[in-house]
Structure formats: structure tokens, C-alpha cells
Short mmCIF file of C-alpha atoms in Angstrom, two decimals:
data_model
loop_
_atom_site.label_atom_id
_atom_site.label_comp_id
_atom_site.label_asym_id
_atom_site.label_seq_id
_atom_site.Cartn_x
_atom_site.Cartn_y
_atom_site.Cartn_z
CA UNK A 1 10.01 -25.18 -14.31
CA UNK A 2 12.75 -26.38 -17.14
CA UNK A 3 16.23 -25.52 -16.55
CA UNK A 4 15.75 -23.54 -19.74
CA UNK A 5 13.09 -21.67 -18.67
CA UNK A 6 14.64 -20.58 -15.18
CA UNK A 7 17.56 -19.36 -17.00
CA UNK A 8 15.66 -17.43 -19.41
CA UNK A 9 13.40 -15.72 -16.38
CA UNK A 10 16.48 -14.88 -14.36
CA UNK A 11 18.18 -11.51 -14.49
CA UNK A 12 21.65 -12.35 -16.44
CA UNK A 13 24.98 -12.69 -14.61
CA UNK A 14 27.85 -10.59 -14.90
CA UNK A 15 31.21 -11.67 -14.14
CA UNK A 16 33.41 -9.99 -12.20
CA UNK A 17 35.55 -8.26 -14.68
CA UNK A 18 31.85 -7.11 -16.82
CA UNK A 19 31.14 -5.43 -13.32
CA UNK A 20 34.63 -4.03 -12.65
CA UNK A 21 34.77 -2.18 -16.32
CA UNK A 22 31.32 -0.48 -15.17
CA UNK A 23 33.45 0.23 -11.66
CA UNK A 24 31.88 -2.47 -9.37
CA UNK A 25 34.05 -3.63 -7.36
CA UNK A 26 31.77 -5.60 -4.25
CA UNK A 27 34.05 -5.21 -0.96
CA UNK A 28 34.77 -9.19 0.35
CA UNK A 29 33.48 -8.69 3.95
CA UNK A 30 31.45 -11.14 5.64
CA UNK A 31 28.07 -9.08 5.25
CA UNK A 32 28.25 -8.40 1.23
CA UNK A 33 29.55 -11.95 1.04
CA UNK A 34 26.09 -12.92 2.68
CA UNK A 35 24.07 -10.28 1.23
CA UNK A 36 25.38 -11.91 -2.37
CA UNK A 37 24.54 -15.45 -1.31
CA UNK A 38 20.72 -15.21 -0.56
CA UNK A 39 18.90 -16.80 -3.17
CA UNK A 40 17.19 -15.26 -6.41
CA UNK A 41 13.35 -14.60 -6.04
CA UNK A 42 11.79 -12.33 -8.44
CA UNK A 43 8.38 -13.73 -6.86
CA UNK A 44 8.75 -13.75 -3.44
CA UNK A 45 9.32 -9.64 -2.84
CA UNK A 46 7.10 -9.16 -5.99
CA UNK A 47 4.84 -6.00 -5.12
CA UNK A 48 1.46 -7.69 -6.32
CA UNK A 49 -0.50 -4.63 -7.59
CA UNK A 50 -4.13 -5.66 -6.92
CA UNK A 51 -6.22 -5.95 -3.91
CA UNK A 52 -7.55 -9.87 -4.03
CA UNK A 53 -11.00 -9.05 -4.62
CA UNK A 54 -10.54 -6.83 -7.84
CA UNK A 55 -11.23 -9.00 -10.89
CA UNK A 56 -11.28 -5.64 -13.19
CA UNK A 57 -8.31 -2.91 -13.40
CA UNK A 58 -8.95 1.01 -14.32
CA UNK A 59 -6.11 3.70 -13.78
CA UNK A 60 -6.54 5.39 -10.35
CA UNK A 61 -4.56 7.47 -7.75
CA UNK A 62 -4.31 4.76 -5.93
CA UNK A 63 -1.83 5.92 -3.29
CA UNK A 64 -1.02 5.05 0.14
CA UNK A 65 1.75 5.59 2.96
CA UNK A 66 5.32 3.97 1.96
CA UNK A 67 7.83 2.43 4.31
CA UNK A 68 5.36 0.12 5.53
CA UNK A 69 5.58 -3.82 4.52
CA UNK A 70 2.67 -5.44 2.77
CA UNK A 71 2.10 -8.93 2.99
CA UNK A 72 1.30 -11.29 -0.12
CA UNK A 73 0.94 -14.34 -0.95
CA UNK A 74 4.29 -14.69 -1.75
CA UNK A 75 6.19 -13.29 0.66
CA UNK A 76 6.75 -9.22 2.02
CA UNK A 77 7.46 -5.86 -0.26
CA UNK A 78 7.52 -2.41 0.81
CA UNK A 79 9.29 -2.21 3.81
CA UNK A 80 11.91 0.25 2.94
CA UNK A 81 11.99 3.52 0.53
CA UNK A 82 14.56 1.33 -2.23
CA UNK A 83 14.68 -2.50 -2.50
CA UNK A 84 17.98 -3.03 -3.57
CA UNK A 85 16.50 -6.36 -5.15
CA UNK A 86 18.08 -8.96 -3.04
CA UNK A 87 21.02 -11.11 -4.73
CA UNK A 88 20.00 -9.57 -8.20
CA UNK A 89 20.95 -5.93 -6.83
CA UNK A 90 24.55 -6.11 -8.74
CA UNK A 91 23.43 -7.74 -11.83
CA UNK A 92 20.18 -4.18 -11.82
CA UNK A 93 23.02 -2.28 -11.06
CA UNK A 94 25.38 -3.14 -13.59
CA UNK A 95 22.61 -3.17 -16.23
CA UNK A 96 21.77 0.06 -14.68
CA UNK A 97 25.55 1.65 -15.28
CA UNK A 98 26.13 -0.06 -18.97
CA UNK A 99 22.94 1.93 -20.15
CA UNK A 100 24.19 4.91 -18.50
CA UNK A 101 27.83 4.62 -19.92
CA UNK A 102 26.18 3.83 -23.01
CA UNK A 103 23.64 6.77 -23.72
CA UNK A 104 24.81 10.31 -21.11
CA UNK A 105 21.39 11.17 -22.42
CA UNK A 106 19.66 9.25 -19.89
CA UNK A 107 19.99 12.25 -17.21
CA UNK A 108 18.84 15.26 -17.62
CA UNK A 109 18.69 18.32 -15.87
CA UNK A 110 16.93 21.32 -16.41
CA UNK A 111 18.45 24.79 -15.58
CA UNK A 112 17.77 25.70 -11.89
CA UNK A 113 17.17 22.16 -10.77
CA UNK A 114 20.81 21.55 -9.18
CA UNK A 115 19.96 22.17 -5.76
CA UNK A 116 16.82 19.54 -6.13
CA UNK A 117 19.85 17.06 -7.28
CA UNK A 118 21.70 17.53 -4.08
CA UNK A 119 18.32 17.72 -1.88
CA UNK A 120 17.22 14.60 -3.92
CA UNK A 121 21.03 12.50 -3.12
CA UNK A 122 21.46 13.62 0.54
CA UNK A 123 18.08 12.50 1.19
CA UNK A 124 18.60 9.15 -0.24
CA UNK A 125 21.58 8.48 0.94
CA UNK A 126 20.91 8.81 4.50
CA UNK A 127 17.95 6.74 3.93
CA UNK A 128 20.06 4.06 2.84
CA UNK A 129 22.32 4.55 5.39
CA UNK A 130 19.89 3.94 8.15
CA UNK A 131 17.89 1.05 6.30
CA UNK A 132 21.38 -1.12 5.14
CA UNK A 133 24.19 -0.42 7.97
CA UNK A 134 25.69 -3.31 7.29
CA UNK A 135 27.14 -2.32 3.88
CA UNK A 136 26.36 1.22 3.42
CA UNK A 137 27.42 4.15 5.32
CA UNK A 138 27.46 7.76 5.14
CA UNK A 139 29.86 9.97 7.49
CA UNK A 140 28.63 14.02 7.33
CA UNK A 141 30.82 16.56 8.36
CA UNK A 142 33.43 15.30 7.19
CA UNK A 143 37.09 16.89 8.44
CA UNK A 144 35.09 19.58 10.50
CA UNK A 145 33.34 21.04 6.63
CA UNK A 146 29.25 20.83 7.33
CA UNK A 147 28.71 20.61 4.22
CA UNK A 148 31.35 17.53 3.33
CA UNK A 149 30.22 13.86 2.80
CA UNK A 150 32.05 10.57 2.45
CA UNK A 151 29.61 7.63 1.20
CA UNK A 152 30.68 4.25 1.34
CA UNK A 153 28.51 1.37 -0.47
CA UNK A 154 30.42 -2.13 0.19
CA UNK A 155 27.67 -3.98 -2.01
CA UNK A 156 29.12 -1.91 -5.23
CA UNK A 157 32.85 -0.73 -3.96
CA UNK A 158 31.77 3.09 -4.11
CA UNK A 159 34.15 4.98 -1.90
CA UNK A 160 33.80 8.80 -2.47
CA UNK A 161 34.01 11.81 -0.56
CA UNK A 162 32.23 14.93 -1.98
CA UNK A 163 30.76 18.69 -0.74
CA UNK A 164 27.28 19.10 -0.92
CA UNK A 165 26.59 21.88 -3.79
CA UNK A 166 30.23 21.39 -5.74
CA UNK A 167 29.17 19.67 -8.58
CA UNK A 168 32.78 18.48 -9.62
CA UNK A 169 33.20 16.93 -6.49
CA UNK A 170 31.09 13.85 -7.23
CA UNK A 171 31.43 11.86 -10.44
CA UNK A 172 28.43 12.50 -13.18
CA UNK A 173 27.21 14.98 -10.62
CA UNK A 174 24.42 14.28 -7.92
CA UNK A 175 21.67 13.32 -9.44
CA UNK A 176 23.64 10.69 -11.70
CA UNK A 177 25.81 9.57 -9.13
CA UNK A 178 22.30 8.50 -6.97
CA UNK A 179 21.15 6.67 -10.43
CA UNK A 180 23.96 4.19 -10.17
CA UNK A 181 24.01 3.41 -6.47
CA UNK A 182 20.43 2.33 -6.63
CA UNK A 183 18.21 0.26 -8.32
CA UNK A 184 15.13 2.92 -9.08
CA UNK A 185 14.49 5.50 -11.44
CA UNK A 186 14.60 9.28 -10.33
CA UNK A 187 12.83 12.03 -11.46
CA UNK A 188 11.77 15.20 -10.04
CA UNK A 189 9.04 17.56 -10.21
CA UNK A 190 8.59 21.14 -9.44
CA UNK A 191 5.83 23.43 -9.90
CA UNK A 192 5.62 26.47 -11.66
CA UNK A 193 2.99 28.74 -13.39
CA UNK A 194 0.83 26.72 -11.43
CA UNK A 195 1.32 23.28 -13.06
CA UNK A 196 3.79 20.15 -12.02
CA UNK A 197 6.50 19.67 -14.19
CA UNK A 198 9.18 17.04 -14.74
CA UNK A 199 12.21 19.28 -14.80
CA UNK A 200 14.91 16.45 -14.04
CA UNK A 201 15.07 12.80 -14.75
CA UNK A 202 18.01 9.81 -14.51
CA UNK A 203 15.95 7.04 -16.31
CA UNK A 204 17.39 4.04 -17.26
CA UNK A 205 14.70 2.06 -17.13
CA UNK A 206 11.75 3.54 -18.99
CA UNK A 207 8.84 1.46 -20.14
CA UNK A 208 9.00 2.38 -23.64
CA UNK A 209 9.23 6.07 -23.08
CA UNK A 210 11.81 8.77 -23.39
CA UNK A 211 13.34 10.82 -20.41
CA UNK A 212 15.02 12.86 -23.02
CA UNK A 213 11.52 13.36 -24.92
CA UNK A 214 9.39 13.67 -21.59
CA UNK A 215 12.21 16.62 -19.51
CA UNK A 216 10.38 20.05 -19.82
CA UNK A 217 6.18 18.58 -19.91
CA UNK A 218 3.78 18.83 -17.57
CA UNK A 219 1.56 16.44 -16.16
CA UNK A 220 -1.02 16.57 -18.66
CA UNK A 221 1.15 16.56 -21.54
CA UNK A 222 3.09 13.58 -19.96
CA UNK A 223 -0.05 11.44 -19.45
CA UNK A 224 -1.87 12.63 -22.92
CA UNK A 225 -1.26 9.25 -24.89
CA UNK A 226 -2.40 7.35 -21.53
CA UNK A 227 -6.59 6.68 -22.18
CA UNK A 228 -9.18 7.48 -19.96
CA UNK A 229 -6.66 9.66 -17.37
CA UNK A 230 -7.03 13.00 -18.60
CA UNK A 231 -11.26 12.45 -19.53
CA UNK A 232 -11.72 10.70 -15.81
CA UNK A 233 -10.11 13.42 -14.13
CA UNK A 234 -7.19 11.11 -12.76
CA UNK A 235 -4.60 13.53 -14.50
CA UNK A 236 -5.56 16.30 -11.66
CA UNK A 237 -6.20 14.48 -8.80
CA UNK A 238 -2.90 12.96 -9.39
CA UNK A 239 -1.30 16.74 -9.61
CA UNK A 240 -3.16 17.84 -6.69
CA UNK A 241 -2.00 15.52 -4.53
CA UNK A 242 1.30 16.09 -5.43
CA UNK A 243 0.70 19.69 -4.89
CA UNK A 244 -0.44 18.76 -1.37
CA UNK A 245 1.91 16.08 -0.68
CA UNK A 246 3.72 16.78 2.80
CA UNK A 247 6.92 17.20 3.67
CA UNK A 248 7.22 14.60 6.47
CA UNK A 249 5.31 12.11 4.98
CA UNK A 250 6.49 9.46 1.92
CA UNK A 251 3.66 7.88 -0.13
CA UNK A 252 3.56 5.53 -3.21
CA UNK A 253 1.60 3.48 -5.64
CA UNK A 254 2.03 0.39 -7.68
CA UNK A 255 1.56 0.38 -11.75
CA UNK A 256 1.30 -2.93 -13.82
CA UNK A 257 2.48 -4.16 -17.49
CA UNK A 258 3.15 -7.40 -19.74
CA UNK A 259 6.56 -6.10 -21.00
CA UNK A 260 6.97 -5.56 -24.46
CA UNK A 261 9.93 -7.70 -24.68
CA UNK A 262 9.26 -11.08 -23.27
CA UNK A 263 13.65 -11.21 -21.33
CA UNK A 264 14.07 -9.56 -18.25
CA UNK A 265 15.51 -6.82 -20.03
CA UNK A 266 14.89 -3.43 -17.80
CA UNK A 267 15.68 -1.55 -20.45
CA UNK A 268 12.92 -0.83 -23.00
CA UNK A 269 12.97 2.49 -23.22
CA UNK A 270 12.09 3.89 -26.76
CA UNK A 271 16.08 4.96 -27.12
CA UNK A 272 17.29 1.61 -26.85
CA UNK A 273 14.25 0.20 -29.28
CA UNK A 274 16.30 -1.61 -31.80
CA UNK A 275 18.16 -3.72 -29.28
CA UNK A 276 14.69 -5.03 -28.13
CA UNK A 277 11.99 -4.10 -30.35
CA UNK A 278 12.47 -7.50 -32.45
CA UNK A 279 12.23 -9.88 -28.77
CA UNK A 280 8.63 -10.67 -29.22
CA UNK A 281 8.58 -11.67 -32.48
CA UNK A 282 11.98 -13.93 -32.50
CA UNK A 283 10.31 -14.95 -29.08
CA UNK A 284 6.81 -16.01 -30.43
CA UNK A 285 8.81 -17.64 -33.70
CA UNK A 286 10.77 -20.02 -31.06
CA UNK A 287 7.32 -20.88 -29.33
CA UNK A 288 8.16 -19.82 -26.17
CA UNK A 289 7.20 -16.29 -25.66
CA UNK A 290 4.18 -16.67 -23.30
CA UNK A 291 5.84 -18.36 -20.54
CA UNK A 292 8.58 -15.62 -20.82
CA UNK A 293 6.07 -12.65 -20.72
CA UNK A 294 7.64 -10.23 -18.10
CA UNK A 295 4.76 -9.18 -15.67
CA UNK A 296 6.58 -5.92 -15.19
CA UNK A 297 5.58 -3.80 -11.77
CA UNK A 298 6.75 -0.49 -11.16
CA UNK A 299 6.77 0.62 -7.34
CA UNK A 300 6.72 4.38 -7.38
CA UNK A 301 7.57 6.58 -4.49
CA UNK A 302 6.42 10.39 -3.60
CA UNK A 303 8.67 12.50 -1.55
CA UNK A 304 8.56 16.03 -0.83
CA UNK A 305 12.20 16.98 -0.59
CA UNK A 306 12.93 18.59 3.02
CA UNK A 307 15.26 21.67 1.74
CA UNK A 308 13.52 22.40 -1.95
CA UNK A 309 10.59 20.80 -1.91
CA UNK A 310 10.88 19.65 -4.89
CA UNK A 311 8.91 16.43 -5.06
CA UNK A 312 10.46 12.99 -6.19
CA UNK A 313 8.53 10.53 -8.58
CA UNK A 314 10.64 7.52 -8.54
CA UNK A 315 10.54 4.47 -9.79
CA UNK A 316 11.54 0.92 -9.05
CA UNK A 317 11.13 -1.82 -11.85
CA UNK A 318 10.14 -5.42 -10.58
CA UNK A 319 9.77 -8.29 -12.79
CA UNK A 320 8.60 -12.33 -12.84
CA UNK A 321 7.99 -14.24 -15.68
CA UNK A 322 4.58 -15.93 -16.42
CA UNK A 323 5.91 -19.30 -15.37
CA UNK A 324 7.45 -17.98 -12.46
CA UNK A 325 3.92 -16.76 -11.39
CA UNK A 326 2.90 -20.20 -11.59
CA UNK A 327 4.23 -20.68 -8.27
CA UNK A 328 0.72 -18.63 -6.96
CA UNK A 329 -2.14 -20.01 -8.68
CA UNK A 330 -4.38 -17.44 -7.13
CA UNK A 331 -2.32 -14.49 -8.79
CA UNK A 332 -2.54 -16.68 -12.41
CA UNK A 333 -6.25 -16.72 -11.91
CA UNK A 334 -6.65 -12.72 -11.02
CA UNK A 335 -4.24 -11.42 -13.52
CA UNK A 336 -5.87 -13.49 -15.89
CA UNK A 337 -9.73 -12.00 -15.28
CA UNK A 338 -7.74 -8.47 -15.65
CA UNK A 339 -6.35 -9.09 -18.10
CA UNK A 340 -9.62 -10.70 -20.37
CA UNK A 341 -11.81 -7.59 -19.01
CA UNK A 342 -9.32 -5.12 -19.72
CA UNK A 343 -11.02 -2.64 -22.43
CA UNK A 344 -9.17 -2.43 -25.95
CA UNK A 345 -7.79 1.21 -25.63
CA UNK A 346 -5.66 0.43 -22.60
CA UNK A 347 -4.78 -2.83 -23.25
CA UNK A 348 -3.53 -1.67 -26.90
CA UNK A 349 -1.71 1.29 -24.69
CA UNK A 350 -0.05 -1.15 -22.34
CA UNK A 351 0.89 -2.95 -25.46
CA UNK A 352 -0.43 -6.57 -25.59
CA UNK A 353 -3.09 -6.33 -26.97
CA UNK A 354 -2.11 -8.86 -29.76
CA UNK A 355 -1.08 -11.42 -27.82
CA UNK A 356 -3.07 -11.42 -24.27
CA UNK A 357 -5.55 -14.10 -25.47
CA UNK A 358 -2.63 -16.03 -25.58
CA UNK A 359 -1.78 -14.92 -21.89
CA UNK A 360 -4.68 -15.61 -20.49
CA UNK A 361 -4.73 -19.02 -22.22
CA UNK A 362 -1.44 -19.79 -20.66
CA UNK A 363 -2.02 -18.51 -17.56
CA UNK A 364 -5.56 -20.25 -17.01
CA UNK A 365 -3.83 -23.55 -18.37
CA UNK A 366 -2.53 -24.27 -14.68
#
């Protein structure tokens, strides 16, 4: 791989003041000084999102039990609820805060759904607590109060104190404040009139969707432009699991995509469409989109919430360039059978349909 192309498939760097003026401010101990020196990988942790025999990809509720590592060929993924992401954790999270500063409209809340937004934080944050020691930490019961929490994150310099339910007392309230300590989406669902609905969303990250446009819809009406799901019937056995999910028990599934910008840009969602809309294009003009096609995973994770149950969809956004995947021939080969079988409608739904005879020329090129 060219020098050129490695810097064109890696995340970009921010310097220390671009992180401060988005208030990151990493502590200098010994443990975020290591955490910050491992090397980048976007292959090595990649969640690969088909079995090695499948040679031909169809939507499916294809769930399974989460906190559990899977093995590739690569390396490991999956052994904790959130990946930060490794050495590129600061440079998600700063990307994650500058789209949040930029556009408020990336959270929102429905009426009602505040307690879900505290259910949905606590919960996380005790997770990370327990899964990264070394660098994050949350005391409870703070000064004798039950309900008071201080959260320290040495990785990002977050130092607050807040009570659980006083929405001032946290800054950009709970569900926010979660959004830019980790790397994931986070939505949540509740169900009403008996139908799922997503009533609350911090989405930086969409793949060319709107949280603002999708708040308020149902499943079905979600999933509508998405062929095959609703005629197959994958639309309700999706909801009734959901329905059914369990509160001591976390699941998730993987869903695939050749990015519509060919960058490592996470953010393509349909707000931000002018800043990226024009990549391909300017991309394929240079001659060198292919090999910077972003095979763009999304690891989502199902948790009933233990004092709402309210039920989490969120979403974590992994990415490695076509040439980076050149590093496991066996995963060229497979995604490029997929991706030649793959019927029209979904392939012009995913979005590449113009240009994946190209990526499975490239990819079969060795």
C-alpha cells in the first residue's frame, strides 16, 4: 500500500488544540498515554459480517448474543458492548462532537422519553466502567445523594458530576452527553399502540438517513424504502423480537455497505449531504475511487433497559478501505461473489450500484 493511499484510508488527525475547542482534553497518565500509542488497524477489529461459506447476501434477523468475541481472519471483535476503536477513538470522537456542535439537531427527544435517557446513560456508563478501569470510572452515591454520579473518562478529559433525573446537571442532557463519550450511535425504542417506535435518537453518524426525519416512525415506516424487508416478513420478525427481547440478556447483529463517499468520513448522513455528496465523483475523476471505497460495517446492539425497558438500537460504525482489505484475500474473494450476485433493487438501495462492477474488478484483481 502507497503512502498516499494509507493516508487517504486512515481516519484524519486532529491536533491537540482541534480536540481541545471540541473540549478534549486526554489526561497524560501512563494508561491513556498507552492506550493512544497502540497502532491504527481499521482491519484487524473489523466485524466481518458474513459467515465464510455464504457467497450470496439477503437481509435477515440475523441476531445473536453480544459481549462475546468472534474470531476472524483478521484478528477479534465483539468482546465488549462499545469498541472505543483503539488509537482512532479520539480522532471518532472528535468527529463525533464537531457534528454535534455543528447541527443540535442531531438529538432528539421525544416528549416522555427523559427517563429512557437517564436509564439509557447509567447503563452505559457502568458498562464502561467495568470494561475500561484503567481510564474510565464512575463513583455512585456520590456525597451520601443515591441518586448523584461523578464520571471520569481520562481518554477524553470528561470530569463531571451530575444527579440522575436533573437534566441541568449534565451538559446537553443525558442522552447527548452519552453521544460524545462514545463512539456509537444511540437510539431508543418504545412501544406503544402496539407497534415499536423510535422515540429518541443522538445520530451522528447516519448512513445517508435523517434522525431528525426518522424520530416519531415506526418500524415499518422506518424500513419502507429498504426492498424485500417488509414483503419477506423480516420487518416483523425484527419487531417481535424486540418485543420479546429480555431484560438480562444483550444481543446484536452486523449490517454491511460500500459507503457512498469513498473517505472515511462517518458522517454521511442526508443533513450533511453537500459536504460529501460530490466525494465520489471528484474521487472517480482523480482515478482513485475504488481502492478508497469504504466497506462500511455497522455493529448494532439490543438492550432492554433494566428500569424503563425501553429498548436500545445502537449503532457502531466500522470502516476499511478496499485496499486495506487486501491484506485478507479470502474476504476480497467473498465480498466480491456478494457483491456480483447481489440483485439490482438492493444493490441500487445500498447505493453502488453504478460502480460495483468496478469493485468487484478491483477487488478480484489481487
Amino acid at each position: 500500500m502507497t503512502d498516499t493511499a494509507i493516508a487517504a484510508a486512515r481516519s484524519p488527525r486532529y491536533t491537540d488544540e482541534e480536540m481541545a475547542a471540541v473540549g478534549i482534553r486526554p489526561l497524560r497518565t501512563p494508561e491513556v498515554e498507552a492506550f493512544r500509542a497502540q497502532p491504527v488497524d481499521h482491519v484487524g477489529p473489523l466485524p466481518w459480517p458474513f459467515p465464510e461459506d455464504l457467497g450470496a447476501f439477503r437481509y435477515s434477523v440475523n441476531v445473536d448474543p453480544a459481549r462475546v468475541p468472534r474470531p476472524t481472519r483478521a484478528g477479534e471483535w465483539g468482546r465488549h458492548l462499545v469498541d472505543l476503536g483503539g488509537a482512532d477513538y479520539l480522532t471518532i470522537m472528535t468527529e463525533k462532537r464537531i457534528t454535534h456542535d455543528a447541527d443540535p439537531h442531531r438529538t432528539k427527544i421525544r416528549r416522555g422519553m427523559e427517563p429512557a435517557c437517564w436509564d439509557l446513560l447509567l447503563y452505559y456508563l457502568r458498562d464502561l466502567a467495568i470494561t475500561h478501569p484503567e481510564v474510565m470510572h464512575l463513583d455512585e452515591g456520590v456525597d451520601g445523594n443515591p441518586d448523584a454520579f461523578h464520571w471520569r473518562n481520562d481518554l477524553l478529559g470528561t470530569d463531571q458530576r451530575f444527579v440522575l433525573g436533573e437534566w441541568d446537571s449534565i451538559p446537553h442532557g443525558p442522552l447527548e452527553f452519552l453521544s460524545r463519550e462514545v463512539p456509537d450511535d444511540m437510539l431508543l425504542v418504545t412501544e406503544r399502540d402496539g407497534r415499536l417506535y423510535f422515540d429518541a435518537g443522538a445520530v451522528c453518524f447516519a448512513a445517508a438517513w435523517s434522525v431528525s426525519f426518522d424520530v416519531g416512525m415506526d418500524m415499518y415506516e422506518i424500513h419502507g424504502p429498504v426492498p424485500r424487508m417488509r414483503r419477506e416478513g423480516i420487518v416483523a420478525r425484527a419487531e417481535q423480537f424486540l418485543r420479546r427481547l429480555p431484560a438480562d440478556r444483550v444481543y446484536r447483529r452486523l449490517n454491511w455497505n460500500l459507503a457512498a463517499s469513498p473517505t472515511r468520513k462517518y458522517d454521511i448522513a442526508l443533513e450533511s449531504l453537500p459536504s460529501w455528496g460530490r466525494d465520489m465523483a471528484l474521487r472517480q475523476a482523480a482515478g482513485d475511487a475504488i481502492p478508497n471505497v469504504q466497506l462500511r460495517i455497522e455493529l448494532e446492539h439490543f438492550v432492554r433497559l433494566p428500569t424503563t425497558g425501553a429498548v436500545t438500537f445502537n449503532i457502531r460504525t466500522f470502516m476499511a478501505s478496499l485496499e486495506e482489505l487486501k491484506a485478507v484475500p479470502e474476504w476480497c474473494a467473498q465480498l466480491a461473489d456478494i457483491v456480483e450476485e447481489l440483485p439490482e433493487d438492493i444493490a441500487a438501495y445500498k447505493g453502488f450500484l453504478d460502480f460495483s462492477g468496478d469493485v468487484v474488478a478491483y477487488l478480484r484483481a489481487g
